[in-house]
Tab-separated table of N, CA and C in Angstrom:
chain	number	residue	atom	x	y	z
A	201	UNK	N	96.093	74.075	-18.420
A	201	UNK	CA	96.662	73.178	-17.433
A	201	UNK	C	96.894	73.969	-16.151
A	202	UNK	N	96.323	73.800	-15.134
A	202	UNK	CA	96.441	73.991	-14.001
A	202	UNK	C	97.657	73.418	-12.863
A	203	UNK	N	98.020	74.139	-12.081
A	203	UNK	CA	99.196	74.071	-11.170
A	203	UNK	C	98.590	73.233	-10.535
A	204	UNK	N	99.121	72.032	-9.901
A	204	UNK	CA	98.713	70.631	-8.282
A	204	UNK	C	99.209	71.015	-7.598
A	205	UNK	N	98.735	70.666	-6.751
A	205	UNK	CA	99.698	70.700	-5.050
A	205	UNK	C	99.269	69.219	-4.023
A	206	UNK	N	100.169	68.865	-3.991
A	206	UNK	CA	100.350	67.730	-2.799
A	206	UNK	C	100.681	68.388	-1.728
A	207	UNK	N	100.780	67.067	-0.836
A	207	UNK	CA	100.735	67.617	0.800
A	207	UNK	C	102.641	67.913	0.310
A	208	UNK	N	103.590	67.149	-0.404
A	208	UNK	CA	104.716	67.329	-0.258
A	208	UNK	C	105.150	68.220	-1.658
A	209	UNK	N	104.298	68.264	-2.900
A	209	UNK	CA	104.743	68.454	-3.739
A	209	UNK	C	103.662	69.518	-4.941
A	210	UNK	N	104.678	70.405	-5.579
A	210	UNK	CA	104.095	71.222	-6.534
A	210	UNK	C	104.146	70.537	-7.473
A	211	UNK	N	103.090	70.776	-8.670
A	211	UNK	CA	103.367	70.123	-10.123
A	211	UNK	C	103.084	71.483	-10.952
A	212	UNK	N	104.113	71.609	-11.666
A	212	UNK	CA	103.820	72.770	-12.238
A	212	UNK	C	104.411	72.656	-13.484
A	213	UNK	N	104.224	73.491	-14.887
A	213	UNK	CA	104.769	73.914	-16.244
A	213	UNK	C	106.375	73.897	-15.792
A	214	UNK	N	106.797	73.366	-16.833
A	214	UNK	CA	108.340	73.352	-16.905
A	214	UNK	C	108.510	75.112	-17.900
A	215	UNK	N	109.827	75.115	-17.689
A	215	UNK	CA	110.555	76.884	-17.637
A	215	UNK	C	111.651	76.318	-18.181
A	216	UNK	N	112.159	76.951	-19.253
A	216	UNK	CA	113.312	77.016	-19.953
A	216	UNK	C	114.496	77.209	-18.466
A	217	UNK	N	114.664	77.425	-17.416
A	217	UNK	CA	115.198	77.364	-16.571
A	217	UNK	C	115.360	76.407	-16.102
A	218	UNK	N	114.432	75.162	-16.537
A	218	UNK	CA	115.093	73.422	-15.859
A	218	UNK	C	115.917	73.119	-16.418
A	219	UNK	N	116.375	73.246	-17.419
A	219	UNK	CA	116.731	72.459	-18.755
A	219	UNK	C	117.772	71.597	-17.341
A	220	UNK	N	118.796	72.526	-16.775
A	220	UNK	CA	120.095	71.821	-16.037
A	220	UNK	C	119.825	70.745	-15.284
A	221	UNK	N	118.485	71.014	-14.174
A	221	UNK	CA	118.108	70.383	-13.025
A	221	UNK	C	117.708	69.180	-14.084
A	222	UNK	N	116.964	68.971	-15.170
A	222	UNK	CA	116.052	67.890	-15.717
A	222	UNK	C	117.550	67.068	-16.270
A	223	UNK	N	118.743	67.760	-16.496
A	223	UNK	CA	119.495	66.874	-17.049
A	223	UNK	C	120.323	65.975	-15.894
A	224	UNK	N	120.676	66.761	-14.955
A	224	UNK	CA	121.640	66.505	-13.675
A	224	UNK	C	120.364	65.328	-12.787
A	225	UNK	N	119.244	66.082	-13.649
A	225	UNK	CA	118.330	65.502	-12.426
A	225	UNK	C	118.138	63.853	-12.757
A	226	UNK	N	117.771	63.644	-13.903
A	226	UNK	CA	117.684	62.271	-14.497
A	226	UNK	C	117.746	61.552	-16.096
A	227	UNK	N	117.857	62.947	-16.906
A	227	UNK	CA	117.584	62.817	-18.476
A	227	UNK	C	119.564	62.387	-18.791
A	228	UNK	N	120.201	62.343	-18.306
A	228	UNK	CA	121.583	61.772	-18.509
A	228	UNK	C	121.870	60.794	-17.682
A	229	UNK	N	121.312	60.178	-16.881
A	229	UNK	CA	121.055	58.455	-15.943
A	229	UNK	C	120.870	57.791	-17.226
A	230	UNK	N	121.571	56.555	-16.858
A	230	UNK	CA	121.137	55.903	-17.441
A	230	UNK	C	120.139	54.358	-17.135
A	231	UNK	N	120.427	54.737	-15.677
A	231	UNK	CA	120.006	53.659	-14.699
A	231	UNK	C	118.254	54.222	-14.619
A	232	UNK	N	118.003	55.444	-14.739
A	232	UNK	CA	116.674	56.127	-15.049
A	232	UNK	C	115.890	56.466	-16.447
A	233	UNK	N	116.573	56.087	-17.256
A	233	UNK	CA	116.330	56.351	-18.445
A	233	UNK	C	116.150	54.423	-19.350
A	234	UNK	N	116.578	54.012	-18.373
A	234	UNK	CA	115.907	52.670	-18.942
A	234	UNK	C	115.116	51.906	-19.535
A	235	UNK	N	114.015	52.001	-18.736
A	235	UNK	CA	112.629	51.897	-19.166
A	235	UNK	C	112.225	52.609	-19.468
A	236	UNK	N	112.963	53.603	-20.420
A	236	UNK	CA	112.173	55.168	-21.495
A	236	UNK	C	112.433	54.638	-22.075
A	237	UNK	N	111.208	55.080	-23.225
A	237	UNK	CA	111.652	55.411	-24.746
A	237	UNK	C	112.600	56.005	-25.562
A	238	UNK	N	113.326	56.393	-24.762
A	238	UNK	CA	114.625	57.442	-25.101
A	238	UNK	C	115.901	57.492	-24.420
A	239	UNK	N	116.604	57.424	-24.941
A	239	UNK	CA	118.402	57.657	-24.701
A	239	UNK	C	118.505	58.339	-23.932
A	240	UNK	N	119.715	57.900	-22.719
A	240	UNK	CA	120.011	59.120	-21.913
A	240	UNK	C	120.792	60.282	-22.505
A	241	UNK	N	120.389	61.415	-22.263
A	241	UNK	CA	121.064	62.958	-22.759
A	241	UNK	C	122.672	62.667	-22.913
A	242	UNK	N	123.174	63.425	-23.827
A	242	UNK	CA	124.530	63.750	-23.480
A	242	UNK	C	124.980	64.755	-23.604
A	243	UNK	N	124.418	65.994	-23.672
A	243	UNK	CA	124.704	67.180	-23.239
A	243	UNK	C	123.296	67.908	-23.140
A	244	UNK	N	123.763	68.891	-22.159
A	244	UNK	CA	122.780	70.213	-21.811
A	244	UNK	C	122.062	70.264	-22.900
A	245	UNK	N	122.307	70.409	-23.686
A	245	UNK	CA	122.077	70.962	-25.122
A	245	UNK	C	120.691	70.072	-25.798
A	246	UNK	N	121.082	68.888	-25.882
A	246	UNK	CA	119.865	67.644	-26.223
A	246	UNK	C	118.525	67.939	-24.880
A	247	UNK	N	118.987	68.155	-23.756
A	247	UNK	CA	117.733	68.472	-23.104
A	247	UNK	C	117.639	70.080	-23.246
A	248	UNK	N	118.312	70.929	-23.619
A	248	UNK	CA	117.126	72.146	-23.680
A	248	UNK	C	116.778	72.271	-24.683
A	249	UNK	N	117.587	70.857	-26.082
A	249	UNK	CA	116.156	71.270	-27.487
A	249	UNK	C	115.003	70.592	-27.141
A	250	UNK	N	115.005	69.661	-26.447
A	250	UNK	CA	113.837	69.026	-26.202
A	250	UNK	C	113.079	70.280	-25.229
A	251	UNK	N	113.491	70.590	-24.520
A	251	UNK	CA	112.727	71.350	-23.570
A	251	UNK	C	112.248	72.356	-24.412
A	252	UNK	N	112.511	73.129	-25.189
A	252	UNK	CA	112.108	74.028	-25.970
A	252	UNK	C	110.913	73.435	-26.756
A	253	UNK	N	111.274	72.271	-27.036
A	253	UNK	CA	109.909	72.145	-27.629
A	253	UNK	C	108.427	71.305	-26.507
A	254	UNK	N	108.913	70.826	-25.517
A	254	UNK	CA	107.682	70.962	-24.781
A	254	UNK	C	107.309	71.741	-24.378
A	255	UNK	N	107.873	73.126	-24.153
A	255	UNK	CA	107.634	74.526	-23.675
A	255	UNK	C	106.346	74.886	-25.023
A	256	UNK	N	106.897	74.970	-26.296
A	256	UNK	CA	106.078	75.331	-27.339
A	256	UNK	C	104.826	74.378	-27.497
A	257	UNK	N	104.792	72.897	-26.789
A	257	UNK	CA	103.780	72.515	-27.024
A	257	UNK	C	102.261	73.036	-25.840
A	258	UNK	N	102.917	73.687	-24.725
A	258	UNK	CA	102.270	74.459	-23.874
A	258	UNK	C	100.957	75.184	-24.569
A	259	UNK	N	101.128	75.434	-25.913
A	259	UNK	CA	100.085	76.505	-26.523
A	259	UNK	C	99.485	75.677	-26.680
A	260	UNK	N	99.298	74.159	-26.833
A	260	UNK	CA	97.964	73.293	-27.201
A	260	UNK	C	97.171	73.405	-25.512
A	261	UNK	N	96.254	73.516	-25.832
A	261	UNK	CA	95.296	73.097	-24.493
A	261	UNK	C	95.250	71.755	-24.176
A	262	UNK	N	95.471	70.747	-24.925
A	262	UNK	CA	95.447	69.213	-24.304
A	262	UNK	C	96.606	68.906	-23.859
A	263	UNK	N	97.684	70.128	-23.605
A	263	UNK	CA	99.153	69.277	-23.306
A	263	UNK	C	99.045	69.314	-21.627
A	264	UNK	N	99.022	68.324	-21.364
A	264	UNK	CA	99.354	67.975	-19.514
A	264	UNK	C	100.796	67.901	-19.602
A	265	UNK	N	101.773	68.308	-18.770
A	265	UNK	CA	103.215	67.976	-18.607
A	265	UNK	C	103.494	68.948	-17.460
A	266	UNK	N	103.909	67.962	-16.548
A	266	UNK	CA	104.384	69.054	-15.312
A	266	UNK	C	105.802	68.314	-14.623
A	267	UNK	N	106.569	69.934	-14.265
A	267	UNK	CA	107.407	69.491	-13.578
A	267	UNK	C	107.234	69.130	-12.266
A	268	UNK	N	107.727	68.328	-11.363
A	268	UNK	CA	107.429	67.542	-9.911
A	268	UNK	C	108.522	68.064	-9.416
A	269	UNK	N	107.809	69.397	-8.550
A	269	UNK	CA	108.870	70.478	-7.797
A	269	UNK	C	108.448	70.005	-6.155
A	270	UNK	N	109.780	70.010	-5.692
A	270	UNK	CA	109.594	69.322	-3.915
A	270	UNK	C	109.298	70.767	-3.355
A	271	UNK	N	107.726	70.957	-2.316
A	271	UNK	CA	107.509	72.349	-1.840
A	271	UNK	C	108.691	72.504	-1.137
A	272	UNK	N	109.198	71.442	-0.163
A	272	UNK	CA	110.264	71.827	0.750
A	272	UNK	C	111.474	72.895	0.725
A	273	UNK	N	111.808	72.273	-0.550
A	273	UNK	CA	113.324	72.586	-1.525
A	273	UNK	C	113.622	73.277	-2.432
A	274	UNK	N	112.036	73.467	-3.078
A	274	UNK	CA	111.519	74.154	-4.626
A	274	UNK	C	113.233	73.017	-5.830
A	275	UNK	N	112.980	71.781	-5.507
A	275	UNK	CA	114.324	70.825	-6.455
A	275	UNK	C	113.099	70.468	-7.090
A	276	UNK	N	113.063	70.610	-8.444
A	276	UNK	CA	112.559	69.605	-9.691
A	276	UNK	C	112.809	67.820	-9.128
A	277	UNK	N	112.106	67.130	-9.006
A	277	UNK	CA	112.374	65.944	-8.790
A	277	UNK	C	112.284	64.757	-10.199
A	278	UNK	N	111.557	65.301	-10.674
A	278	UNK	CA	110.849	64.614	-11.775
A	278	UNK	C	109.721	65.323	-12.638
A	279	UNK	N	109.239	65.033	-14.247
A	279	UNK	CA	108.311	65.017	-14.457
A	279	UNK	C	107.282	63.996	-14.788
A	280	UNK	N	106.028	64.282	-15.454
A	280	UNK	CA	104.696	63.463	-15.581
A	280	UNK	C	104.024	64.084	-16.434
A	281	UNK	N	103.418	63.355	-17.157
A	281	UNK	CA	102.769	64.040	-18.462
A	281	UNK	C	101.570	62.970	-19.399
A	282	UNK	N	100.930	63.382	-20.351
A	282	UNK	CA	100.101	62.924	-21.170
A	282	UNK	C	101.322	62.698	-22.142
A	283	UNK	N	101.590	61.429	-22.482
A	283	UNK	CA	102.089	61.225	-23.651
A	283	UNK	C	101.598	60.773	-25.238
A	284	UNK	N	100.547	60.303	-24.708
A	284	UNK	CA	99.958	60.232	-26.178
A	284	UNK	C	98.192	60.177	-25.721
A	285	UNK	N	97.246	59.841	-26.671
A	285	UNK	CA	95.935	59.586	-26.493
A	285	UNK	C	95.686	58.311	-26.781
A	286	UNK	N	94.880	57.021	-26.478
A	286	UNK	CA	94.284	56.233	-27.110
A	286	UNK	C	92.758	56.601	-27.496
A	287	UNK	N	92.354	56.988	-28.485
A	287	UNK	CA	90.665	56.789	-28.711
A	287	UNK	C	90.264	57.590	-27.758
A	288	UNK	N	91.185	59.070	-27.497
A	288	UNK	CA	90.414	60.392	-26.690
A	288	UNK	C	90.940	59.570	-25.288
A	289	UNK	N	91.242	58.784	-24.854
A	289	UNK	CA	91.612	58.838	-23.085
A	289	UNK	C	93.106	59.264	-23.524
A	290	UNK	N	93.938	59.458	-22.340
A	290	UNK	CA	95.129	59.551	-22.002
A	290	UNK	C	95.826	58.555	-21.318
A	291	UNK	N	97.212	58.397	-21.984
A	291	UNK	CA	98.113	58.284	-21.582
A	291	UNK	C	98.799	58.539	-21.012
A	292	UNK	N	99.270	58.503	-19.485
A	292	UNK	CA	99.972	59.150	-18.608
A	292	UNK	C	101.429	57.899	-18.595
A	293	UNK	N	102.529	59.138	-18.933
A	293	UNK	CA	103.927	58.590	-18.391
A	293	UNK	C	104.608	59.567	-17.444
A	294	UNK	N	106.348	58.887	-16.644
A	294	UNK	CA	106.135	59.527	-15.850
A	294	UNK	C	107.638	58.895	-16.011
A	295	UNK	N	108.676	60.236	-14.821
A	295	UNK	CA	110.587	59.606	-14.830
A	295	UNK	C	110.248	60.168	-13.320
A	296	UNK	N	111.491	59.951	-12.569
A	296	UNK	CA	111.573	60.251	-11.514
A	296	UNK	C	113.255	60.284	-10.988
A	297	UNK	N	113.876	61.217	-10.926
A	297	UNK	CA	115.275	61.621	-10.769
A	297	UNK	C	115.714	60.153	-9.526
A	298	UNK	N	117.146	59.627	-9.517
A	298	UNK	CA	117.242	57.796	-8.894
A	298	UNK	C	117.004	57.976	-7.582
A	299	UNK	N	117.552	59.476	-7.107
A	299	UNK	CA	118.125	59.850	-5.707
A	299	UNK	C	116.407	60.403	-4.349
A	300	UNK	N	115.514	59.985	-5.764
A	300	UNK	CA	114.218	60.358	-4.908
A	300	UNK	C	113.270	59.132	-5.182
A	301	UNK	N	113.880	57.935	-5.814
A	301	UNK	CA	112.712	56.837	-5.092
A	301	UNK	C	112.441	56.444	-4.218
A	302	UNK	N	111.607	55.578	-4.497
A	302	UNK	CA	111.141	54.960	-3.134
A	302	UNK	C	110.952	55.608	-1.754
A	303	UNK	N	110.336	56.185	-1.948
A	303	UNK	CA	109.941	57.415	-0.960
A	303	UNK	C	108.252	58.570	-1.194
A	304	UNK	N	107.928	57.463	-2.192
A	304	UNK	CA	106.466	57.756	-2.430
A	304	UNK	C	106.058	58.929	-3.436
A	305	UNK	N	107.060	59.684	-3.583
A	305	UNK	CA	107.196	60.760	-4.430
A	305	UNK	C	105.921	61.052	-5.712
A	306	UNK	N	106.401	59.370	-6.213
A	306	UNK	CA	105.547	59.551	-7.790
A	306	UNK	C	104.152	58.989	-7.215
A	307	UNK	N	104.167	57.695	-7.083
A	307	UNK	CA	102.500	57.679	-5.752
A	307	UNK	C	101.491	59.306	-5.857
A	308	UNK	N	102.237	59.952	-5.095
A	308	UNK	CA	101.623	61.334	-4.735
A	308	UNK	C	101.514	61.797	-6.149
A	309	UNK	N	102.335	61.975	-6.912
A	309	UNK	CA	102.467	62.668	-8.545
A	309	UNK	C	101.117	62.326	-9.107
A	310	UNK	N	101.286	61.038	-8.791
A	310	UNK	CA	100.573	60.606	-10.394
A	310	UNK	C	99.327	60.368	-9.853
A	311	UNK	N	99.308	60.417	-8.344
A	311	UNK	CA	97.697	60.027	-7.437
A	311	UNK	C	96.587	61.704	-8.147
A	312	UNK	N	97.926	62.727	-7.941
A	312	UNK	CA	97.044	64.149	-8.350
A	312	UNK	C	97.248	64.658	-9.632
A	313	UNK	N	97.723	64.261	-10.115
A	313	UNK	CA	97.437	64.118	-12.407
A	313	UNK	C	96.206	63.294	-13.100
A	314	UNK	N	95.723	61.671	-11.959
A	314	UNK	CA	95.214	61.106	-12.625
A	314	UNK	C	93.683	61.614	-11.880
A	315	UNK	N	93.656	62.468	-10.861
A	315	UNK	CA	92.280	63.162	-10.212
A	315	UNK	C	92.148	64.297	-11.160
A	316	UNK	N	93.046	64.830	-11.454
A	316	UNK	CA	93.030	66.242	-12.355
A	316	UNK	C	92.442	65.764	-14.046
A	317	UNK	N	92.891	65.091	-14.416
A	317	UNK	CA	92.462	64.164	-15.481
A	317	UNK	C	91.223	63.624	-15.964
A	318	UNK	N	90.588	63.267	-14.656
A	318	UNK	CA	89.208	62.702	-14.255
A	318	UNK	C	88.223	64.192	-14.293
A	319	UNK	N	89.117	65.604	-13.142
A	319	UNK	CA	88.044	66.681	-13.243
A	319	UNK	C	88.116	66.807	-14.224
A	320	UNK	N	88.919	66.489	-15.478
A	320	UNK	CA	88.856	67.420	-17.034
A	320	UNK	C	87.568	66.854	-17.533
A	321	UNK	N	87.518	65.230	-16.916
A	321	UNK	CA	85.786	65.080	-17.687
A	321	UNK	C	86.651	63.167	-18.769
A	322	UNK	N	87.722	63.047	-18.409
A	322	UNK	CA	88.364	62.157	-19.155
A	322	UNK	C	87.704	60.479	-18.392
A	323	UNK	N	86.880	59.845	-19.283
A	323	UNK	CA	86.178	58.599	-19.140
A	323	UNK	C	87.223	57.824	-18.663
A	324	UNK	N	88.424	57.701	-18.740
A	324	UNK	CA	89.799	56.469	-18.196
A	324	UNK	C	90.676	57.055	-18.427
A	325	UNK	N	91.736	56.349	-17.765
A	325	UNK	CA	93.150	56.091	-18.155
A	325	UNK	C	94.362	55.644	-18.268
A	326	UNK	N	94.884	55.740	-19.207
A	326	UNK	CA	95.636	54.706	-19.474
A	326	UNK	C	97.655	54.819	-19.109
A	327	UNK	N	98.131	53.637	-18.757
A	327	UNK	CA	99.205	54.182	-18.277
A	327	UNK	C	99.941	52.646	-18.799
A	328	UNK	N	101.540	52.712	-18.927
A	328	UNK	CA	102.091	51.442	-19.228
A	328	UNK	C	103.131	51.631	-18.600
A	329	UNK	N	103.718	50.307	-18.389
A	329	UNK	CA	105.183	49.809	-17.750
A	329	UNK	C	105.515	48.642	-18.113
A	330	UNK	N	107.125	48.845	-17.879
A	330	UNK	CA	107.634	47.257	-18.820
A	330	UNK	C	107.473	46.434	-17.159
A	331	UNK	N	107.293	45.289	-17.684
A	331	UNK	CA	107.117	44.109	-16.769
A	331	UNK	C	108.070	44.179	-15.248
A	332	UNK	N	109.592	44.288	-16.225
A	332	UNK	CA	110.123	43.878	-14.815
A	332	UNK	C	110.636	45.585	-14.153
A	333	UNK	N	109.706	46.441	-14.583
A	333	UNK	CA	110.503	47.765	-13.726
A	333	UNK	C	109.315	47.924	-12.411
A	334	UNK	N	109.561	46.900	-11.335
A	334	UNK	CA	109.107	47.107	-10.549
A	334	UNK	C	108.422	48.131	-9.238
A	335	UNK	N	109.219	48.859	-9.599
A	335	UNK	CA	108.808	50.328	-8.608
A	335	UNK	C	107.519	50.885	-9.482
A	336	UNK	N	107.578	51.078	-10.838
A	336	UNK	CA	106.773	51.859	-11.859
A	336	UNK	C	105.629	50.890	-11.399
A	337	UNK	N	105.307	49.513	-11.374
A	337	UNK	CA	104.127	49.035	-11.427
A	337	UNK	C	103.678	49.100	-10.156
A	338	UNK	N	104.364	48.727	-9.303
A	338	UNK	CA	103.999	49.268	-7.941
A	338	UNK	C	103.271	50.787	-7.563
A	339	UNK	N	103.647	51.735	-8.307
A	339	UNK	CA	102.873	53.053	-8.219
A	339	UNK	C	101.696	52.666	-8.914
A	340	UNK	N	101.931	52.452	-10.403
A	340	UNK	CA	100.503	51.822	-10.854
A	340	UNK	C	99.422	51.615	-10.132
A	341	UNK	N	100.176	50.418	-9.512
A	341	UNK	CA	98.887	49.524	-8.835
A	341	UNK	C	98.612	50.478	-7.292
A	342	UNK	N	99.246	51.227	-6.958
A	342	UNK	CA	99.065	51.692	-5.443
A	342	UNK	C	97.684	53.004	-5.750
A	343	UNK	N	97.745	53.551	-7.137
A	343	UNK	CA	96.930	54.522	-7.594
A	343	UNK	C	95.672	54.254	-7.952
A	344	UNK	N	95.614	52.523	-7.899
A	344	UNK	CA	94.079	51.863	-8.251
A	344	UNK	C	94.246	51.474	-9.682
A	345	UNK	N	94.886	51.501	-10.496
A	345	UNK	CA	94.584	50.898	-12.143
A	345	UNK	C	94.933	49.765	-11.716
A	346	UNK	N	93.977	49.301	-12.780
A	346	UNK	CA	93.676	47.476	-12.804
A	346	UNK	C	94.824	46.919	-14.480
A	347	UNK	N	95.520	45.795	-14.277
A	347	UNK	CA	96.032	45.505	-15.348
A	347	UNK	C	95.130	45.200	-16.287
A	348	UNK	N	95.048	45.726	-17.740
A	348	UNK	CA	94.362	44.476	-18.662
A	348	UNK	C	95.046	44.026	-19.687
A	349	UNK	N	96.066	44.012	-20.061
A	349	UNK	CA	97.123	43.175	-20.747
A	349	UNK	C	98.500	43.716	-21.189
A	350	UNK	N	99.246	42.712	-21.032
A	350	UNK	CA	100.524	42.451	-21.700
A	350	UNK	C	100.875	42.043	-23.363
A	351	UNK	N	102.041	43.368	-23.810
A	351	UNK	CA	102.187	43.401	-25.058
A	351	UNK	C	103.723	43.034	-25.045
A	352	UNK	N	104.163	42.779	-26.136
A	352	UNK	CA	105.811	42.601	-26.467
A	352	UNK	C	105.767	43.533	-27.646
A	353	UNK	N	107.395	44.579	-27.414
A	353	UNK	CA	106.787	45.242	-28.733
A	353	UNK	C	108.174	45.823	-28.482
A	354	UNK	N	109.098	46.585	-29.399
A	354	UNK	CA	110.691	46.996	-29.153
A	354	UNK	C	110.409	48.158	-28.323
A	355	UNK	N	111.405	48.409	-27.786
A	355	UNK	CA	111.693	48.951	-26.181
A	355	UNK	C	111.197	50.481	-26.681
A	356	UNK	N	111.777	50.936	-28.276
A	356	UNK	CA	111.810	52.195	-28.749
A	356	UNK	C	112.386	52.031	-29.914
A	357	UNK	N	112.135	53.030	-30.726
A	357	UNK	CA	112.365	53.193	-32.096
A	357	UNK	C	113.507	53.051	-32.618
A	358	UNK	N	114.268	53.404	-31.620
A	358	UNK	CA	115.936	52.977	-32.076
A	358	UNK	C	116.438	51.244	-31.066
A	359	UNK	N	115.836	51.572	-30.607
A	359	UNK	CA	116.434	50.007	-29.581
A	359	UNK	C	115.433	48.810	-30.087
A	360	UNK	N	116.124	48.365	-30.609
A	360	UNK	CA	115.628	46.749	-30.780
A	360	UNK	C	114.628	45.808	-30.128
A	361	UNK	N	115.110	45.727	-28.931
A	361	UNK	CA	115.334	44.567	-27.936
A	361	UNK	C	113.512	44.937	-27.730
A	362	UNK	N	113.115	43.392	-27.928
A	362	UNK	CA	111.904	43.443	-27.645
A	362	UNK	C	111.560	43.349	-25.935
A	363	UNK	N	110.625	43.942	-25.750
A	363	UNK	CA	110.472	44.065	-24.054
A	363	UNK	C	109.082	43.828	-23.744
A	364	UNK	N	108.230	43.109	-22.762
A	364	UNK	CA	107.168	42.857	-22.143
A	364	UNK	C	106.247	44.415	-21.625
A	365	UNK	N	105.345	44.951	-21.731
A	365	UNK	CA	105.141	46.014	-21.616
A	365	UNK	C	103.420	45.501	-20.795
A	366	UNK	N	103.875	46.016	-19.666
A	366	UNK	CA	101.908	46.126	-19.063
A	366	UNK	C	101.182	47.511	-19.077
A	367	UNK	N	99.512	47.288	-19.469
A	367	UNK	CA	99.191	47.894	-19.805
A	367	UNK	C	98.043	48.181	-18.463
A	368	UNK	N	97.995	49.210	-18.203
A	368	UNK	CA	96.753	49.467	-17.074
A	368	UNK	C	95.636	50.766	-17.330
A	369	UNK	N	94.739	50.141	-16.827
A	369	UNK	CA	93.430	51.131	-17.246
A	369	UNK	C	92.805	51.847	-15.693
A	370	UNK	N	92.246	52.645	-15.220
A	370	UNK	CA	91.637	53.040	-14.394
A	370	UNK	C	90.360	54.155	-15.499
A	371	UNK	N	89.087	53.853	-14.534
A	371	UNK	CA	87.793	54.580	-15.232
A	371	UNK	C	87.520	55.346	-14.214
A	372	UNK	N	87.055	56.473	-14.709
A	372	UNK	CA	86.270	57.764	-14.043
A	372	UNK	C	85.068	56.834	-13.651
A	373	UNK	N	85.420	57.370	-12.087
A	373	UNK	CA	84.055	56.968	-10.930
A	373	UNK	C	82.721	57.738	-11.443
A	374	UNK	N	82.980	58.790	-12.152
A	374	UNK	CA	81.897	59.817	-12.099
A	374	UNK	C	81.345	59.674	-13.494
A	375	UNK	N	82.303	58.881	-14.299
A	375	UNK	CA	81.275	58.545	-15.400
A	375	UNK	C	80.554	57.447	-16.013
């Protein structure tokens, strides 16, 4: 996995040194942690076991996961990552700390993950958002993926509540 660079932003390997920034930053929001699959943090501690183990998943060569460092500031803003595969494409998900939306941030993120993705040689890809988290589909759609359907399916493994989930595809121009 290779380091990005935007005109505003580094994407780089997360460091046992975020653990604080990733918690302060958005993994204990709960207003950001919404439309995750996962509970907001409640201590340091829950995000640096997790962090420890995306650090260890670093040794696979298919792991994409980068932290979204502002060049300006060198502040972690957010990360972005391959979360799962469908049938060899990827899955790209993505958080973004509350105090840096709407300000194009992830746009730029996910505009240079899903080009980096494409140089790896990857035929599509695939990305989801629940219906009504409007900012998330809005990046979606600003990056070029086309919708091709809507699923209902529980929010996450521990949460119940069934939720509307869109699904978007974009294909490699080059293949």
């Amino acid at each position: 996995m290779k380091e990005l660079e935007t005109k505003r932003l580094r994407l780089r390997k997360l460091t046992e040194d975020d653990a604080l920034s990733i918690f302060n930053g958005w993994a204990n929001d709960p207003e950001v942690t919404k439309f995750l699959t996962w509970e907001p943090h409640e201590t340091v501690a829950t995000t640096q076991a997790i962090l420890t183990s995306w650090l260890v998943a670093y040794q696979d060569e298919q792991t994409v996961r980068y932290g979204i460092e502002s060049k300006a500031t060198d502040e972690l803003l957010g990360m972005i990552d391959v979360v799962k595969f469908w049938d060899g494409s990827p899955v790209v998900g993505y958080v973004l700390g509350k105090q840096y939306w709407n300000q194009g941030y992830m746009t730029e993120a996910f505009g240079a993950v899903v080009a980096y993705l494409f140089e790896l040689g990857y035929p599509q890809i695939f990305i989801e958002a629940e219906d009504i988290n409007i900012g998330s589909n809005s990046v979606i759609k600003k990056n070029g993926f086309k919708f091709i359907r809507q699923e209902e399916r529980p929010q996450s493994e521990t949460e119940a509540r069934v939720v509307k989930i869109n699904i978007y595809q974009k294909s490699n121009p080059v293949c």
